[in-house]
mmCIF file with all atom_site columns, C-alpha atoms in Angstrom:
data_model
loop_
_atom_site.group_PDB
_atom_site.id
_atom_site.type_symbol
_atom_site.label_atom_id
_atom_site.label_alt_id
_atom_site.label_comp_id
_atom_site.label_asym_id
_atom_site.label_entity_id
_atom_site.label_seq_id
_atom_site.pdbx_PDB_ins_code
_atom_site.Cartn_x
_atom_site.Cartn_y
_atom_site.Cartn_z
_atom_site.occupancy
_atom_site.B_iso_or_equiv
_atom_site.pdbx_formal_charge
_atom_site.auth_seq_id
_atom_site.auth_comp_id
_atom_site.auth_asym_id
_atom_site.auth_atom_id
_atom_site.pdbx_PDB_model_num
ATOM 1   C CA . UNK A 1 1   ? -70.718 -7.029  -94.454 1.00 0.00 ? 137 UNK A CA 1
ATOM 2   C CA . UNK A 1 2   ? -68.394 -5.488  -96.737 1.00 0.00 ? 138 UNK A CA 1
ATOM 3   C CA . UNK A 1 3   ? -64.741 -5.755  -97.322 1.00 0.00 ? 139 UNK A CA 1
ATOM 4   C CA . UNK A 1 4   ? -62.490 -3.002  -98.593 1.00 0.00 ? 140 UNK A CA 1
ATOM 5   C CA . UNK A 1 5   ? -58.908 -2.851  -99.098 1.00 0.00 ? 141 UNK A CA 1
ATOM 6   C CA . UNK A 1 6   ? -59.027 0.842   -99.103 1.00 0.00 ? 142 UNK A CA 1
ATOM 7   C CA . UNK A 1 7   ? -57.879 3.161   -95.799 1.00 0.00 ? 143 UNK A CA 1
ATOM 8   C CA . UNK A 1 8   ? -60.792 4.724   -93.991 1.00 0.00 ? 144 UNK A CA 1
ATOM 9   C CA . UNK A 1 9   ? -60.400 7.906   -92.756 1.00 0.00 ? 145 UNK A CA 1
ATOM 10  C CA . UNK A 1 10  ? -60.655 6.675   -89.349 1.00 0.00 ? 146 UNK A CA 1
ATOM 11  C CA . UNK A 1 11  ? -57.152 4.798   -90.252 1.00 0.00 ? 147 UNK A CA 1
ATOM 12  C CA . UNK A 1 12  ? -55.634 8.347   -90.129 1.00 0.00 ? 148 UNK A CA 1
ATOM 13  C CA . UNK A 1 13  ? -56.904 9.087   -86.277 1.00 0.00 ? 149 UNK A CA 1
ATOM 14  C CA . UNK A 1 14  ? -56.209 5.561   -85.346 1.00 0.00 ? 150 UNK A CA 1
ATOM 15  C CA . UNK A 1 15  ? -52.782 6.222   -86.780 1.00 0.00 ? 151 UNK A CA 1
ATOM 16  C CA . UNK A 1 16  ? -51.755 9.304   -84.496 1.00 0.00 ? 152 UNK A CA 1
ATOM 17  C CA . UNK A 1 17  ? -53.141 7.786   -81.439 1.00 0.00 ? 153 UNK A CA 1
ATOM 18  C CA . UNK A 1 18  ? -52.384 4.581   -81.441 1.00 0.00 ? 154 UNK A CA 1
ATOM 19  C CA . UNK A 1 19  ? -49.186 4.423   -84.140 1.00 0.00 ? 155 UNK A CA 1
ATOM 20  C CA . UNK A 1 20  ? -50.955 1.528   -86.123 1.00 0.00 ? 156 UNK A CA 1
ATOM 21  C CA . UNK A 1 21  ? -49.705 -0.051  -89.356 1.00 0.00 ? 157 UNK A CA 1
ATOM 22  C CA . UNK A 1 22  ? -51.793 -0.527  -92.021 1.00 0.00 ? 158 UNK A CA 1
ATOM 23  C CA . UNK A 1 23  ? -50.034 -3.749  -92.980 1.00 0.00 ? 159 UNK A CA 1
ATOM 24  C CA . UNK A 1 24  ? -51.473 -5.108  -90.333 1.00 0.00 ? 160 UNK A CA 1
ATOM 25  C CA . UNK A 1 25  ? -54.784 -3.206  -88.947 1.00 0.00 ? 161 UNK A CA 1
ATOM 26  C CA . UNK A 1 26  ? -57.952 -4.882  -89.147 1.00 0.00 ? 162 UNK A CA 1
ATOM 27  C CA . UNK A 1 27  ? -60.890 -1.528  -88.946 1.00 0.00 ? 163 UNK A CA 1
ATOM 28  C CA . UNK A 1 28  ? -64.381 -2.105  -88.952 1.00 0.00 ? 164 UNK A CA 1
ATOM 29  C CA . UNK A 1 29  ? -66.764 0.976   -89.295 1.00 0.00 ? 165 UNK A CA 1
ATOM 30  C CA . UNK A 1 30  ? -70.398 1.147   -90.187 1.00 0.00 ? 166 UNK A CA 1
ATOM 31  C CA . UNK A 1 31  ? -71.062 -2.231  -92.619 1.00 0.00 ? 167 UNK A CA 1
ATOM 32  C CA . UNK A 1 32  ? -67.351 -2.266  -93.768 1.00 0.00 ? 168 UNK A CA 1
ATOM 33  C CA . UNK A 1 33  ? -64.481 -4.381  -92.695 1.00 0.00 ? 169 UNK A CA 1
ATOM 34  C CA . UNK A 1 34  ? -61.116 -2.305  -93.710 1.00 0.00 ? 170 UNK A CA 1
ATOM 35  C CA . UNK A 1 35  ? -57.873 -4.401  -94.520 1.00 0.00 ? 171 UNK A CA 1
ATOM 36  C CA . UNK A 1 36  ? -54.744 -4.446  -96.845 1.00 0.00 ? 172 UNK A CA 1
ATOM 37  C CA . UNK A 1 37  ? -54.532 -8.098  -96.223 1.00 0.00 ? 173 UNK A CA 1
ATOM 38  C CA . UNK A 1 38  ? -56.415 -11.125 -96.432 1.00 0.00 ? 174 UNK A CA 1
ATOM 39  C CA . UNK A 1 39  ? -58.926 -11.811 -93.105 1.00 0.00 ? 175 UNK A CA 1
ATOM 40  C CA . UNK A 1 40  ? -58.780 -15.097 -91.557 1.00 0.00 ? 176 UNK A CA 1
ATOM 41  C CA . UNK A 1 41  ? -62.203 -16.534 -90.616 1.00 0.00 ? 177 UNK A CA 1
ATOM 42  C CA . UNK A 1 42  ? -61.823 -16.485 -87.115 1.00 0.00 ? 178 UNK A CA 1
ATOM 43  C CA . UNK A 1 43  ? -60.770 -12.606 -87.372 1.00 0.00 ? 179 UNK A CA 1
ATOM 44  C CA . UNK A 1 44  ? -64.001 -11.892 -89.879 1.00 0.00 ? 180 UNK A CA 1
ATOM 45  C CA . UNK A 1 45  ? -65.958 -13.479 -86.354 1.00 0.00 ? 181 UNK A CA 1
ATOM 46  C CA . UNK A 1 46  ? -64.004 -10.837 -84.368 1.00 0.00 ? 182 UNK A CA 1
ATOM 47  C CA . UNK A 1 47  ? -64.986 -7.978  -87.116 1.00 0.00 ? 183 UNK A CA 1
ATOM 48  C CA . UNK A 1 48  ? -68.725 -8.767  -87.220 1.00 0.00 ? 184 UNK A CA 1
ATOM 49  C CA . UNK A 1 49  ? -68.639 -8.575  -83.181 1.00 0.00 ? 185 UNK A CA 1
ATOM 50  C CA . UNK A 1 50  ? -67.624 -5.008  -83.812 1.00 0.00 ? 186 UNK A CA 1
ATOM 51  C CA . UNK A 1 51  ? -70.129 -4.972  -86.695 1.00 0.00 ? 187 UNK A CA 1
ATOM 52  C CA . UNK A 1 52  ? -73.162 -5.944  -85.038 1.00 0.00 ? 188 UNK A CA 1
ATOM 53  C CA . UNK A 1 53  ? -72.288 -3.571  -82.122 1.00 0.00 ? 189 UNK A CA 1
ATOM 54  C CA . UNK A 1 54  ? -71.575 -0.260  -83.858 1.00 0.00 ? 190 UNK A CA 1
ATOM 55  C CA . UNK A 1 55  ? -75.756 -0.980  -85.265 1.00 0.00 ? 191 UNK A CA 1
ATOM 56  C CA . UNK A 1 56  ? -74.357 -0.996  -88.702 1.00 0.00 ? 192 UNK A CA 1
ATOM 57  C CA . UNK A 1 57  ? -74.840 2.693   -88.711 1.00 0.00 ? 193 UNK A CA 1
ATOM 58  C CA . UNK A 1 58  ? -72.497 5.309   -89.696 1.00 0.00 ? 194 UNK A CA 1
ATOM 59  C CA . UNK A 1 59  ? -72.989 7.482   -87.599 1.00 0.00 ? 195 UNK A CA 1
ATOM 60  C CA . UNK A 1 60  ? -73.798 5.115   -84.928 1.00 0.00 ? 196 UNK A CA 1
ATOM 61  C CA . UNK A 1 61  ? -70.454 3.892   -85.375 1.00 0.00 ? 197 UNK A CA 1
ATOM 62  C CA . UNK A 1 62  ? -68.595 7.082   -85.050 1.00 0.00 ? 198 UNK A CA 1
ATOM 63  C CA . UNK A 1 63  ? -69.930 7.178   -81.518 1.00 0.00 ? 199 UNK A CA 1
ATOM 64  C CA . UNK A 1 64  ? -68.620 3.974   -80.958 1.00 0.00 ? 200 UNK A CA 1
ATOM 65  C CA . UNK A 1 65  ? -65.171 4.857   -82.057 1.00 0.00 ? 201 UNK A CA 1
ATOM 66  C CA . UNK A 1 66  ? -65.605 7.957   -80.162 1.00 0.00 ? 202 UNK A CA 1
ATOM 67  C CA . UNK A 1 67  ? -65.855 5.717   -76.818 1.00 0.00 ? 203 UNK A CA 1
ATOM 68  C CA . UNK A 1 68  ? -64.018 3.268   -78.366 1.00 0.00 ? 204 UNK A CA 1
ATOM 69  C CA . UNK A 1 69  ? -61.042 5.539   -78.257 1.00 0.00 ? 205 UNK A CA 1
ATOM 70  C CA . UNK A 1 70  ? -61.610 7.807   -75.283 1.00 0.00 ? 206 UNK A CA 1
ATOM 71  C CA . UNK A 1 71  ? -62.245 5.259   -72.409 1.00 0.00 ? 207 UNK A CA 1
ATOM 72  C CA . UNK A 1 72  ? -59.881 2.550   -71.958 1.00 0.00 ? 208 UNK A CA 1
ATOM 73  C CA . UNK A 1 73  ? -62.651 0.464   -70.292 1.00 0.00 ? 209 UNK A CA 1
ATOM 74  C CA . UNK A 1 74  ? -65.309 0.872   -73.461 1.00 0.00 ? 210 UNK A CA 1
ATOM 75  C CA . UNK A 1 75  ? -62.565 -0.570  -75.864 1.00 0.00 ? 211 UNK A CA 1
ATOM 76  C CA . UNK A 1 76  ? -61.958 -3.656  -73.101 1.00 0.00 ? 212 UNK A CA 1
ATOM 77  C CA . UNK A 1 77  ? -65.033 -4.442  -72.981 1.00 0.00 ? 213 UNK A CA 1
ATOM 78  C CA . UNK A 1 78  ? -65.650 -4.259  -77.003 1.00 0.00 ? 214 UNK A CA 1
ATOM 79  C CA . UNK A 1 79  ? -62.524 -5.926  -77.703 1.00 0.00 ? 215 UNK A CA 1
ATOM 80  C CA . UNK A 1 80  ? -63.276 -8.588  -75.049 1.00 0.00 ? 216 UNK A CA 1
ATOM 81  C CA . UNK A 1 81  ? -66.629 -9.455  -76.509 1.00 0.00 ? 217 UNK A CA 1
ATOM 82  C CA . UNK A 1 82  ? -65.087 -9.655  -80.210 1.00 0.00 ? 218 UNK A CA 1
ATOM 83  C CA . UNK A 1 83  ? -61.943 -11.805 -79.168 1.00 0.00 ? 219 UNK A CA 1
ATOM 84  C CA . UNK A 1 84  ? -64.435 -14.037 -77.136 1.00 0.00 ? 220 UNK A CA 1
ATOM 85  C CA . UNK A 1 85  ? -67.116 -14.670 -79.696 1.00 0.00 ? 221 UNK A CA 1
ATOM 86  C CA . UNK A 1 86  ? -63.711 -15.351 -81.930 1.00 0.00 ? 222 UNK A CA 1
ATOM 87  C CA . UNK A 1 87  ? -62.454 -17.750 -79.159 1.00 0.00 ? 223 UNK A CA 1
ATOM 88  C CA . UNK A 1 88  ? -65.884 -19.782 -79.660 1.00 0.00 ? 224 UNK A CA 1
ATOM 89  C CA . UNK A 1 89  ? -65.135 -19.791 -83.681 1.00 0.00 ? 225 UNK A CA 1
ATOM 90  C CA . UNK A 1 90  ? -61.637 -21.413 -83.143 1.00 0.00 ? 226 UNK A CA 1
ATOM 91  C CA . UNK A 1 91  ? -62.970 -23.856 -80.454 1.00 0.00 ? 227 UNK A CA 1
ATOM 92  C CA . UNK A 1 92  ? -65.430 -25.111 -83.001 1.00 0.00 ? 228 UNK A CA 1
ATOM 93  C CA . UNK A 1 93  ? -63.351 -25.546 -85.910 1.00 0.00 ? 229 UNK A CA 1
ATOM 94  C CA . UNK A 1 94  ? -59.787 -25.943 -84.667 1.00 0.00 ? 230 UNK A CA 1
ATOM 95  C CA . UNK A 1 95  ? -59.930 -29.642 -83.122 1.00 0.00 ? 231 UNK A CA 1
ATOM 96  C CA . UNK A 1 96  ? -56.223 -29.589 -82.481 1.00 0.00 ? 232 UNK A CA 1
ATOM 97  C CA . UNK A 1 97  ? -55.758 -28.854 -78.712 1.00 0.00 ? 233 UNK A CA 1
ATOM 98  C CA . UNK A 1 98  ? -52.348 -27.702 -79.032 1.00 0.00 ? 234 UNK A CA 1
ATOM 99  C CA . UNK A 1 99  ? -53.139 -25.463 -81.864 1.00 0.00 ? 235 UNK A CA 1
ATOM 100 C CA . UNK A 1 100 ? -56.201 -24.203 -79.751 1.00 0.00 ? 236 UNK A CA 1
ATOM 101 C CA . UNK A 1 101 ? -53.592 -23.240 -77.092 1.00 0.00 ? 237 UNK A CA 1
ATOM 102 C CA . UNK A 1 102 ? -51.356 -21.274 -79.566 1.00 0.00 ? 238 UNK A CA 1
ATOM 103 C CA . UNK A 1 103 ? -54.392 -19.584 -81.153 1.00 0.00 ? 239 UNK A CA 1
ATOM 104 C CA . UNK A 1 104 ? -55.417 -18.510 -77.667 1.00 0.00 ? 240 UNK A CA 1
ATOM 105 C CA . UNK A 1 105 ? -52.188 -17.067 -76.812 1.00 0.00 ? 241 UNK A CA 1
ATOM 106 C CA . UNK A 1 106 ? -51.834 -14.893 -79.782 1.00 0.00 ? 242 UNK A CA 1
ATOM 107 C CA . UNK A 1 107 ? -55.382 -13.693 -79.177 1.00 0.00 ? 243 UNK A CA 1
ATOM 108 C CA . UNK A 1 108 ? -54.158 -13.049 -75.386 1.00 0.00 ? 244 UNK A CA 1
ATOM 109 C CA . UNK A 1 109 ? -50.968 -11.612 -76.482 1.00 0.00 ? 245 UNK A CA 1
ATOM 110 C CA . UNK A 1 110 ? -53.218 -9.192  -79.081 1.00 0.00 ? 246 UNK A CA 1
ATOM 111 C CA . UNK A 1 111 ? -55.538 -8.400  -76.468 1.00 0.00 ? 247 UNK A CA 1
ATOM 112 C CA . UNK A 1 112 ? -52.729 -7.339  -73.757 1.00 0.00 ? 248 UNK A CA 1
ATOM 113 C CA . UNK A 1 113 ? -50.129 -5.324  -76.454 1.00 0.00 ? 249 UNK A CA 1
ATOM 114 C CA . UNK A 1 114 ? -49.661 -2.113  -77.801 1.00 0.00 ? 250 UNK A CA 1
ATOM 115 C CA . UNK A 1 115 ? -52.351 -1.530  -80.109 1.00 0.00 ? 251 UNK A CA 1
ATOM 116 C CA . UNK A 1 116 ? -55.048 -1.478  -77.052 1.00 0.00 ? 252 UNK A CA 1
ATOM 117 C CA . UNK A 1 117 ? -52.849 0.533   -75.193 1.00 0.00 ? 253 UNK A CA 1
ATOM 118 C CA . UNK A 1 118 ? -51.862 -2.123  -72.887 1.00 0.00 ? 254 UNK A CA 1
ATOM 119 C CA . UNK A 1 119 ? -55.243 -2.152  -71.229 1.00 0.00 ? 255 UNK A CA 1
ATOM 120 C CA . UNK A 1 120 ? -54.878 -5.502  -69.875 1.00 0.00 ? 256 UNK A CA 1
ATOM 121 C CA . UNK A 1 121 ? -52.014 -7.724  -68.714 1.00 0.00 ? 257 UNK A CA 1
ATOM 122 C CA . UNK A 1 122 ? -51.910 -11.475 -70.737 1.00 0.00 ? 258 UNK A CA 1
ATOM 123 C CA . UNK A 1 123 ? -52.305 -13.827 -67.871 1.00 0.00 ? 259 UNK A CA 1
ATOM 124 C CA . UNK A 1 124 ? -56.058 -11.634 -67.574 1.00 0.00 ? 260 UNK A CA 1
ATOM 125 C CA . UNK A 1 125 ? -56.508 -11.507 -71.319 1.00 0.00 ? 261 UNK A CA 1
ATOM 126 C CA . UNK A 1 126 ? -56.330 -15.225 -71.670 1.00 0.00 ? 262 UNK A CA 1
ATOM 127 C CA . UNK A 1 127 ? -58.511 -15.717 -68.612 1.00 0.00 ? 263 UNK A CA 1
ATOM 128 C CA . UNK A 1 128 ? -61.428 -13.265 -69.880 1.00 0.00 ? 264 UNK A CA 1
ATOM 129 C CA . UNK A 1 129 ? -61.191 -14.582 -73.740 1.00 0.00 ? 265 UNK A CA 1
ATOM 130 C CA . UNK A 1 130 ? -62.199 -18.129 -72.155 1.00 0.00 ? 266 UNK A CA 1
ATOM 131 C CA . UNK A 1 131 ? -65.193 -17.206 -70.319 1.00 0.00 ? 267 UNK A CA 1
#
């Protein structure tokens, strides 16, 4: 896996669809993890889930972000599989239960807001991260 600071094209349709920041967008495409800012560890977990999915293949992974942008179900299901897998990473290394719970909330909060287009409310998000 690769990490670039640099905007991927794909930044610029994930832009006029889904008004994204890059101060704060995490992309993943083909071997590369695209980021202005530093990637936690539990977040590189979520970004090889994608990874690993999209076949590290280029053009593998523009289908993917083809469905990953066109049906709402595809990208809950993706994003499920990522936030879960980095669920597991922050159960292992975060012994803190209270800190757990906060970590679990943002991720529920992520999961449920604007940048998924609201595909799932946050009582469900936190339910389906857990499992």
């Amino acid at each position: 896996m690769k990490i670039s600071r640099e905007k991927p094209l794909l930044y610029w349709i994930l832009r006029i669809i889904y008004k994204i920041n890059w101060e704060i967008i995490i992309i993943s495409w083909g071997d590369t993890v695209y980021s202005k800012c530093n990637i936690p560890p539990d977040f590189i977990i979520h970004e090889q889930t994608h990874l690993k999915r999209q076949k590290f293949s280029k053009i593998y992974g523009l289908w993917w972000w083809w469905r990953y942008i066109r049906n709402q179900e595809f990208r809950l299901n993706e994003e499920l599989v990522a936030y879960q897998n980095q669920w597991k990473f922050i159960q292992k290394t975060i012994k803190d239960r209270n800190q757990r719970s906060v970590m679990l909330d943002k991720l529920a909060n992520a999961l449920s807001g604007k940048i998924y287009g609201n595909i799932i409310d946050v009582y469900h998000a936190r339910k389906m991260i857990q499992k």
